[in-house]
XYZ file of C-alpha atoms in Angstrom:
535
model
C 101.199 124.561 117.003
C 101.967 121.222 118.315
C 100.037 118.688 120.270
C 101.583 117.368 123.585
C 102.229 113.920 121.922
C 104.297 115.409 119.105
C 105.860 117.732 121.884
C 106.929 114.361 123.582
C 108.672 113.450 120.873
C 110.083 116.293 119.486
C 112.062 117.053 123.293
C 113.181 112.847 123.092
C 114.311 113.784 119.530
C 116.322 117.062 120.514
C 117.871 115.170 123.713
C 120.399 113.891 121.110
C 121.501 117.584 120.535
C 125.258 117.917 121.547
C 126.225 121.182 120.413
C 124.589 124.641 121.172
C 122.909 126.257 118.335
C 120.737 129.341 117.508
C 117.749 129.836 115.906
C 117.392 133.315 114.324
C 113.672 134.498 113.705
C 113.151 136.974 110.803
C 109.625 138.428 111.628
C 107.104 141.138 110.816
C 103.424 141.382 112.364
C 101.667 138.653 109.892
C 99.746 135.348 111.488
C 102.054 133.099 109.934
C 104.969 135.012 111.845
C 103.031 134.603 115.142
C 102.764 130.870 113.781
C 106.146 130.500 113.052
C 106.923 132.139 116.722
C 105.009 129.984 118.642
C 106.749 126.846 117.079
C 110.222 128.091 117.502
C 109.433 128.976 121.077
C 108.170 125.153 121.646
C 111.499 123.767 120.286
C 113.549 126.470 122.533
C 111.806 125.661 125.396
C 112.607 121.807 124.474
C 115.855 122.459 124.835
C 116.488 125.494 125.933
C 120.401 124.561 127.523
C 121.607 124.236 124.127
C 118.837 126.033 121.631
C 118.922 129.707 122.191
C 116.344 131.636 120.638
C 116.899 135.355 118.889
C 114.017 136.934 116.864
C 116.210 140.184 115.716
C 116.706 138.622 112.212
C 116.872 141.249 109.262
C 116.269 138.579 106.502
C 114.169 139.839 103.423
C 111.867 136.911 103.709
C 109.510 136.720 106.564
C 108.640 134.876 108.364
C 111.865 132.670 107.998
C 114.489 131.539 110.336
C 117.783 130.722 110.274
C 120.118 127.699 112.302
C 123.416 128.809 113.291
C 125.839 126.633 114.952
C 127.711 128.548 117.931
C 131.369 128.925 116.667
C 130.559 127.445 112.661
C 129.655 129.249 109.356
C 127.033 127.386 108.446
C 123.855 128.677 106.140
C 120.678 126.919 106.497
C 117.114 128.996 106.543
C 113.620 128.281 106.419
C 111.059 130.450 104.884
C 107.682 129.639 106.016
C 106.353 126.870 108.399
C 108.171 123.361 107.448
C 105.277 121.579 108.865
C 103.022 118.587 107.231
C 105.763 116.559 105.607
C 108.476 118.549 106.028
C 107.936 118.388 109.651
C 110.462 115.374 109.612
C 113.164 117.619 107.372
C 112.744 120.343 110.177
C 113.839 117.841 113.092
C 116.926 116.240 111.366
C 118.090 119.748 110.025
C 117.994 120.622 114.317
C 119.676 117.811 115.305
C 122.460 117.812 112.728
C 122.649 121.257 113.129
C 123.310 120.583 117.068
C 125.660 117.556 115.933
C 123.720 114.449 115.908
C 125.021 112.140 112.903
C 123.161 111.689 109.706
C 122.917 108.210 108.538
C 124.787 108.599 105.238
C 128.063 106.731 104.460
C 130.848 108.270 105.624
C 132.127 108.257 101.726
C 129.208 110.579 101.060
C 130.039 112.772 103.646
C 133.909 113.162 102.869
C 132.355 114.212 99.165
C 130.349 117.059 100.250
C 132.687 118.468 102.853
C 135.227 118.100 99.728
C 132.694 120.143 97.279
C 134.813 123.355 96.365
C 132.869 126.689 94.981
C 130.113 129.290 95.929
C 126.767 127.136 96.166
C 123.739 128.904 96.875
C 120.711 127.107 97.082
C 116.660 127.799 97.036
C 114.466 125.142 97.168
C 110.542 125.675 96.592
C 108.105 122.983 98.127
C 104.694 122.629 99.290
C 103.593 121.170 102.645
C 101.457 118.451 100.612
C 104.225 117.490 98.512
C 105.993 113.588 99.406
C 108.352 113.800 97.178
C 110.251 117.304 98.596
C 111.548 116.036 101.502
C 114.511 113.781 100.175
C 115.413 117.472 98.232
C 114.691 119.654 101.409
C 116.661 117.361 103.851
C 119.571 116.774 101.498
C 120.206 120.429 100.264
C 119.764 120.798 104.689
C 122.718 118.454 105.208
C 125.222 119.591 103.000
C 124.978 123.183 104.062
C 125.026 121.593 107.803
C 128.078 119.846 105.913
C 129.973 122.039 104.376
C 129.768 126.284 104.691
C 130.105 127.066 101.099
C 126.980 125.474 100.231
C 124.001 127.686 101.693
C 120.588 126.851 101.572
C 116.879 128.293 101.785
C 114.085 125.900 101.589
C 110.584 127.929 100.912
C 107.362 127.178 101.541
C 105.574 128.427 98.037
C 102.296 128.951 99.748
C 103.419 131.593 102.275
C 105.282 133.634 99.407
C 102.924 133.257 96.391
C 104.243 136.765 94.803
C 107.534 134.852 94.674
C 106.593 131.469 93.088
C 104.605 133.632 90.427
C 107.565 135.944 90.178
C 109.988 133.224 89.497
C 107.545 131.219 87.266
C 107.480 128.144 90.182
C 104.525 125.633 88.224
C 106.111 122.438 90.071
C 107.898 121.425 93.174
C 110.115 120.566 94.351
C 112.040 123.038 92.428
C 115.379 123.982 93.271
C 117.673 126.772 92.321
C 121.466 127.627 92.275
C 122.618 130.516 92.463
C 119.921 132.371 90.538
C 119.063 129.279 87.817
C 117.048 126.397 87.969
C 119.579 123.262 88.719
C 116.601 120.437 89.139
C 112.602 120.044 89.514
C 111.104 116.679 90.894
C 112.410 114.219 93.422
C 116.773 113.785 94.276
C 118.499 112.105 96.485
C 121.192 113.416 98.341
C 123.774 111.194 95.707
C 122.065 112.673 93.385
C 122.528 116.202 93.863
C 126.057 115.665 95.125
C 126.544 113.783 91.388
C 125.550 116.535 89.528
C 128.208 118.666 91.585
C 130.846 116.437 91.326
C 131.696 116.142 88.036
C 134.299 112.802 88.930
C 131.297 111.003 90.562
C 130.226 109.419 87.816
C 133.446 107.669 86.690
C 134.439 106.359 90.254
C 130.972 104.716 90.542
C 131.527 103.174 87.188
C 134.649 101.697 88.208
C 133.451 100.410 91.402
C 130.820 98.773 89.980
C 132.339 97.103 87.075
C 134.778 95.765 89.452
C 132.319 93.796 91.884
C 132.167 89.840 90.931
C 129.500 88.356 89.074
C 125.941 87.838 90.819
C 124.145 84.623 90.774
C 121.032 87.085 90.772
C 120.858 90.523 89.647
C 117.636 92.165 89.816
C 117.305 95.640 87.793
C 114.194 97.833 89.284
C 113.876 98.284 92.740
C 109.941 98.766 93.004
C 107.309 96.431 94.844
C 108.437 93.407 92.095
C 112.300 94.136 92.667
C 112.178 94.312 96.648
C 110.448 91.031 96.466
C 112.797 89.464 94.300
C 115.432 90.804 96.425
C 114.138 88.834 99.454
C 112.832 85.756 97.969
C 116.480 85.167 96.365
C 118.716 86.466 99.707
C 116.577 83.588 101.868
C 118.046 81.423 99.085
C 121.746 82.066 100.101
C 122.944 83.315 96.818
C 124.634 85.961 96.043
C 121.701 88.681 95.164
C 122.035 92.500 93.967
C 119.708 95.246 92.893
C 120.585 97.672 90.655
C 118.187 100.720 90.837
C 117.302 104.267 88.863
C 115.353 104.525 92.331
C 114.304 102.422 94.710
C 110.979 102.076 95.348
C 110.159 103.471 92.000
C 106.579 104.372 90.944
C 105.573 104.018 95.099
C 106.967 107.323 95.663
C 104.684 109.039 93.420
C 101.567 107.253 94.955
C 100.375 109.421 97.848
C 97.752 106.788 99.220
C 97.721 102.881 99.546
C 94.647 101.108 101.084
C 94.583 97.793 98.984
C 97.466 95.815 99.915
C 95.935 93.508 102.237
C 97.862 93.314 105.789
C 98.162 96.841 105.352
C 95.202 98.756 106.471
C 96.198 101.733 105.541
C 99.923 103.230 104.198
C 101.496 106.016 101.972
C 103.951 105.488 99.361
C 107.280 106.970 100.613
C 105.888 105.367 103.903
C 105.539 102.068 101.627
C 109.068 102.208 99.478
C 110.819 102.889 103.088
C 109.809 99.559 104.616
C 110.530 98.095 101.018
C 113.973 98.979 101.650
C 114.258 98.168 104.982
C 113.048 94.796 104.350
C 115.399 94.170 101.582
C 118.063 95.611 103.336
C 117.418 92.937 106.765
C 118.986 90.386 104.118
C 122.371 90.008 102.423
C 121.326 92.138 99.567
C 123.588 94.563 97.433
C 121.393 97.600 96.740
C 122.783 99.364 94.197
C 120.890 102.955 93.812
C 120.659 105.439 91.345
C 121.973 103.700 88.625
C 120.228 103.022 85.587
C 120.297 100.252 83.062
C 121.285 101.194 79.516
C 121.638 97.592 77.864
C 121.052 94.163 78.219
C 123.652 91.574 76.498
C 122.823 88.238 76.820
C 125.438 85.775 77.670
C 127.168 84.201 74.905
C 127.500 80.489 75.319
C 124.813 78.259 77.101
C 124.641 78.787 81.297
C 127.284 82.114 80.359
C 126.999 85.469 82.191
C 124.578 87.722 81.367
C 125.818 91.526 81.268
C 123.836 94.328 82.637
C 125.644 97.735 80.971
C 124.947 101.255 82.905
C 124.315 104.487 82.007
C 127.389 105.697 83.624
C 129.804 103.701 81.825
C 130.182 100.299 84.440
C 128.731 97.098 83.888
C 127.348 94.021 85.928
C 127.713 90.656 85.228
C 125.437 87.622 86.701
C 123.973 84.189 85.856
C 120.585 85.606 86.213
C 118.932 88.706 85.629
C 115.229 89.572 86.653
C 113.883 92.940 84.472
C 111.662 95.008 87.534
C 112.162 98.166 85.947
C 108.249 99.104 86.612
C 106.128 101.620 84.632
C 105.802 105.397 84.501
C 103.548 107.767 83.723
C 102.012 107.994 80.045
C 102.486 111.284 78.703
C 99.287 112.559 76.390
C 102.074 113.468 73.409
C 99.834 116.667 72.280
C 101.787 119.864 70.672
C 102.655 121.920 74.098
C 102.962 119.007 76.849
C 106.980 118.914 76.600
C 107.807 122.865 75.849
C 105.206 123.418 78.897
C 106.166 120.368 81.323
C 106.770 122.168 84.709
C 105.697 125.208 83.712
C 102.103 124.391 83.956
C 101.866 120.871 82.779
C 102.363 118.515 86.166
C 101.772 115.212 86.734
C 101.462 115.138 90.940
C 98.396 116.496 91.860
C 99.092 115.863 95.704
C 102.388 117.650 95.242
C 101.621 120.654 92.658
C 98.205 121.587 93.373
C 98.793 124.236 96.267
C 100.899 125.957 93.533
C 97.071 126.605 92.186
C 95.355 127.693 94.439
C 92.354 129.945 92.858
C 93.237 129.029 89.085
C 91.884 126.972 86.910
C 92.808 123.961 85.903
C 92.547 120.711 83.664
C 92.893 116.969 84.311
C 93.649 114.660 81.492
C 91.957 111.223 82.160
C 88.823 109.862 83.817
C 90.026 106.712 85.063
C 90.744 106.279 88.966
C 93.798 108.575 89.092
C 92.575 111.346 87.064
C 89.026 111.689 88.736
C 90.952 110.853 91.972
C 93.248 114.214 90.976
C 90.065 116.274 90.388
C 88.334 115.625 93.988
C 91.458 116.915 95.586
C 92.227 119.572 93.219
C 89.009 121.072 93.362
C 89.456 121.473 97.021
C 92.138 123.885 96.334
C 91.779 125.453 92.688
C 89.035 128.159 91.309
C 87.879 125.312 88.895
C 88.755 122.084 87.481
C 87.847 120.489 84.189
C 88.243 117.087 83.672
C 88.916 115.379 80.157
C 88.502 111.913 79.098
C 89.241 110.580 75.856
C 86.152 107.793 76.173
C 82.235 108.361 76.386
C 82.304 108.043 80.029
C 84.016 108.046 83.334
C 86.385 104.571 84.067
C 86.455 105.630 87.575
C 84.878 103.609 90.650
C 81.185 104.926 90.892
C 81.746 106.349 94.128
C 84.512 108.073 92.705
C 82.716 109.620 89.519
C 79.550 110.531 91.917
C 81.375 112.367 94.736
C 82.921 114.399 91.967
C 79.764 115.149 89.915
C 78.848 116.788 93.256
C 81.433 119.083 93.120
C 80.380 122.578 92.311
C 83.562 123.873 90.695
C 83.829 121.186 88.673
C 83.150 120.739 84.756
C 83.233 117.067 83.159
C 84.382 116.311 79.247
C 83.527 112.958 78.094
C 84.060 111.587 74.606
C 87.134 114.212 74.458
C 90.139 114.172 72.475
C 92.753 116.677 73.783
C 94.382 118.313 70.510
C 96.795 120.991 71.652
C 98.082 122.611 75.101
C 98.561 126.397 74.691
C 101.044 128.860 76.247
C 102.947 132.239 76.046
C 105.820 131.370 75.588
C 106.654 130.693 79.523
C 103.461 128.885 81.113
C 100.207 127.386 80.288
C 97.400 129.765 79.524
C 94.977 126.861 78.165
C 93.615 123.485 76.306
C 92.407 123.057 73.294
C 89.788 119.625 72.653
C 88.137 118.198 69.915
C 84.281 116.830 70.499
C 84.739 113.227 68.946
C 81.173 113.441 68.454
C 80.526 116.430 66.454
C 84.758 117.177 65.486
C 83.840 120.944 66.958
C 86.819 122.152 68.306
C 86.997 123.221 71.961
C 89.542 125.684 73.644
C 89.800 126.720 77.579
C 91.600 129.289 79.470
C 93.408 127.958 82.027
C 96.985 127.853 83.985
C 97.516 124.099 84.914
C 97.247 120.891 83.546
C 97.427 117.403 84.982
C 98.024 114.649 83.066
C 96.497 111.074 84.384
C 95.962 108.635 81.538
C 98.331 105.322 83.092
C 101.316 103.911 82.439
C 103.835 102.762 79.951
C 106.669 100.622 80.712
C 110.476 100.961 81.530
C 111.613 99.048 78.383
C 113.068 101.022 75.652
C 116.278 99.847 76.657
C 115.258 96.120 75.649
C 114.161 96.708 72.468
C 115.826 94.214 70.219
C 116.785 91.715 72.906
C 114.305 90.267 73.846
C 110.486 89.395 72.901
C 108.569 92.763 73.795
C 104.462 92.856 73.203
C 103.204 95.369 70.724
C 102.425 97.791 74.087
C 106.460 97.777 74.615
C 106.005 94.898 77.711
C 108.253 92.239 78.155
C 106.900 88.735 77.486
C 106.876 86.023 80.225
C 105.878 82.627 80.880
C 104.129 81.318 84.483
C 107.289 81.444 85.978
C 108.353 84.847 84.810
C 110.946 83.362 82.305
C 111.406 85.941 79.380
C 112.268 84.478 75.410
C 116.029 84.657 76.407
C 117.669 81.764 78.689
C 118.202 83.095 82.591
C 116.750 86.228 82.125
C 113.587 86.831 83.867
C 111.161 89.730 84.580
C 108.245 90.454 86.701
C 105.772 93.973 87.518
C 104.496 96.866 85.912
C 107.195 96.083 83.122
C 105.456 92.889 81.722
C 102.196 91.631 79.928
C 101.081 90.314 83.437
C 97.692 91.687 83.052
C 96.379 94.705 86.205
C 99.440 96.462 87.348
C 99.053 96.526 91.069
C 101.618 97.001 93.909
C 99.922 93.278 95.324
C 100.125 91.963 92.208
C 104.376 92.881 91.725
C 105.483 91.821 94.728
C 104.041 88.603 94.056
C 105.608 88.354 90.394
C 108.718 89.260 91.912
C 108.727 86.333 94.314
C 107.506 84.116 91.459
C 110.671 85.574 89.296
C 113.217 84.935 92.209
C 111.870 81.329 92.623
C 112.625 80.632 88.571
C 115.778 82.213 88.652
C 116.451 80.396 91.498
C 115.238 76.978 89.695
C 117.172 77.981 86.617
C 120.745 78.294 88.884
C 120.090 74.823 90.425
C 119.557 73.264 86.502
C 122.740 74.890 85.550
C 125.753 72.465 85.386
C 127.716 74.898 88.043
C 125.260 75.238 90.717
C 125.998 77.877 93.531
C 124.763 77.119 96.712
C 126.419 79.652 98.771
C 127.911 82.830 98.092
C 128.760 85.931 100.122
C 126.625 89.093 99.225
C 128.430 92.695 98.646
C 127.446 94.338 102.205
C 124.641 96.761 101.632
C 124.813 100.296 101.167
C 123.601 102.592 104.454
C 120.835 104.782 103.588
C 120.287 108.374 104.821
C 117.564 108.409 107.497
């Protein structure tokens, strides 16, 4: 199962195992259980003084496997192989499990040992998907954490009959105790907010009593990092106030353009993001999002950042990061079926597929990018696009008009996507050509047609173009005084990760300009210390 180099470092890994555990093997006679054997008999044999192997497990789902600290009530399981990503989840759950640390703040840990009730987890992902792991390895830790939360992280390919059972359309998805609690990508904050019902309000009052910034960036994507760094080196006092850092990068499985970087992924990408940012005197403030803008009220004033949660920021600059997101097609269906057959991650959703048939929405890069892989792994895809050809790269649109399972729809207006009642069952298109009226039976549906940006919030406060961007100058300056923006969020024309980090820089340098014009100027200042992040 494993190749002596990742053997290597799997038994330096599990050297920083300090208290005996067992791993308990629920089998029957399939190959995947004669997989799943020969893996768990690698990482006994790693460690065999303090992993002991049993394979008398009784557990309904097999192959799966179980991690029991000697002497502790733990419940943590595995249901399937957690290989591809979730290799990584697989590791830390063994070493925390045998009492290696986590790198979370010890706040965060006191909170889920504190968590009080009867929490039963089940998580579904797929081995292709980047953004389960933060879900798989946080639900891991807090039932290494605490006993009354117990968790089972499936693999949806090696129990199909399940996924269909339970109507599974997008991952990750994750269950408590019987309903669905959240679908997409959490942090562990996040999914110790949503069972802490006091989180919210502490975190509001701990931010609303931090001191004014002389920079406060809100977005932490490729423009936000870069802001974050270019203002640190400056020796002011610099926060970033994020819905999630990294933003958009997550979702981007593969990165080949950004040049120093030969090759990279996007979780891969947002990581050393952070890190970077992080290496300075930075105040990364995560998981928060920005609700309203109020710009200060007398000449060189404060400018006041209000949160979602209820606490507010104050600082003599702002820069607006807050990146783009996917555009959704807005046809009768998309939002009653989102997640239940309409998905937006090929890379993470398509094994859930595998032998139906499916649509992508869009011809451009991503959405004949989408229909390569998917085809790979579905019965059949068809692709729609709205225009009277392909926008993709030519070698794109030729290596998938080689495809054999693969039907093209130019000059194609999706109308209508079609369900009964609990999933997709098809698409309905209108031929702008000759206004006949197409309809296809299908299960899935990806949607790929670009971006729009982060800005409803703004609306009102500042000079927005008729596409909802924000409107800058050469040096990033918006229409209101100190309050600059730069990325995915602004009329700066081809939205590329290159392209934001560079407009972030450029942002940092005019706020930075701006603070020296002011009558006040701030040459040092003492940044918040930086929040730890979970490895």
């Amino acid at each position: 199962m494993l190749d002596d180099t990742l053997k290597t470092q799997l038994g330096a890994y599990l050297e920083r195992v300090q208290h005996p555990f067992e791993i308990i093997a629920s089998l029957d006679d399939s190959e995947n259980s004669r997989d799943m054997l020969s893996l768990l008999q690698t990482i006994q044999g790693l460690r065999s003084d303090k992993i002991t192997l049993k394979v008398d497990g009784n557990d309904a789902r097999k192959p799966s496997f179980s991690l029991q600290r000697v002497g502790a009530n733990n419940s943590l399981r595995f249901a399937g192989l957690p290989l591809g990503h979730e290799f990584t989840s697989l590791v830390l759950a063994l070493l925390w499990t045998g009492g290696h640390p986590p790198k979370v703040e010890q706040e965060l840990i006191d909170q889920i040992k504190a968590l009080d009730g009867d929490f039963n987890f089940e998580v579904y992902m797929s081995l292709s998907c980047h953004n389960c792991p933060d879900v798989v390895q946080a639900l891991a830790l807090m039932a290494v954490l605490n006993p009354k939360v117990k968790t089972v992280v499936i693999e949806g390919g090696a129990f199909q009959a399940e996924v269909n059972e339970r109507q599974v359309m997008a991952v990750p998805m994750v269950f408590l105790n019987g309903q669905v609690f959240g679908s997409g990508r959490m942090l562990l904050e996040e999914v110790v907010a949503k069972l802490d019902s006091g989180a919210a309000a502490r975190d509001a009052a701990k931010l609303s009593a931090q001191a004014p910034y002389d920079v406060l960036i809100v977005g932490g994507g490729p423009a936000g990092a870069a802001a974050g760094v270019y203002a640190a080196r400056k020796g002011i006092r610099t926060g970033i106030v994020a819905e999630r850092f990294g933003g958009q990068v997550n979702d981007t499985l593969a990165i080949e353009n950004y040049v120093s970087v030969l090759e990279t992924d996007g979780p891969k990408f947002a990581a050393a993001l952070e890190a970077h940012v992080r290496a300075y005197d930075v105040n990364i403030m995560n998981l928060q999002r920005a609700d309203k803008l109020i710009p200060a009220a007398e000449p060189n004033g404060l400018v006041e950042i209000q949160l979602a949660n209820g606490g507010s920021l104050k600082s003599k600059t702002v820069i607006l990061s807050t990146g783009a997101r996917w555009r959704n097609v807005n046809v009768p269906g998309e939002e009653q079926y989102k997640n239940k057959g309409v998905a937006y991650c090929p890379h993470c959703d398509g094994p859930l597929f595998k032998g139906k048939r499916v649509a992508v929405i869009g011809g451009g890069n991503s959405g004949v990018e989408a229909a390569i892989d998917l085809a790979g792994v579905v019965a059949h895809v068809t692709l729609i696009e709205f225009d009277t050809k392909l926008r993709a790269d030519a070698v794109l649109v030729n290596k998938l008009k080689s495809l054999p399972n693969v039907t093209i729809h130019t000059n194609a207006q999706t109308t209508e996507i079609t369900g009964d009642g609990q999933k997709v069952n098809g698409l309905t298109f209108k031929d702008r050509a000759s206004e006949a009226s197409n309809h296809i039976e299908l299960e899935g549906v990806f949607v790929q047609i670009g971006l729009v940006p982060n800005t409803e919030w703004l609306k009102g406060t500042l000079e927005l173009s008729r596409h909802g961007e924000i409107v800058v100058d050469a040096r990033g300056q918006t229409s209101l005084p100190g309050v600059f923006a730069a990325g995915d969020a602004t009329t700066v024309p081809f939205k590329q990760i290159i392209i934001a980090t560079g407009d972030g820089a450029k942002a940092a340098l005019g706020a930075f300009d701006h603070l020296m014009r002011m009558p006040a100027v701030v040459t040092q200042a003492v940044a918040a210390p930086a929040e730890a992040a979970m490895a």
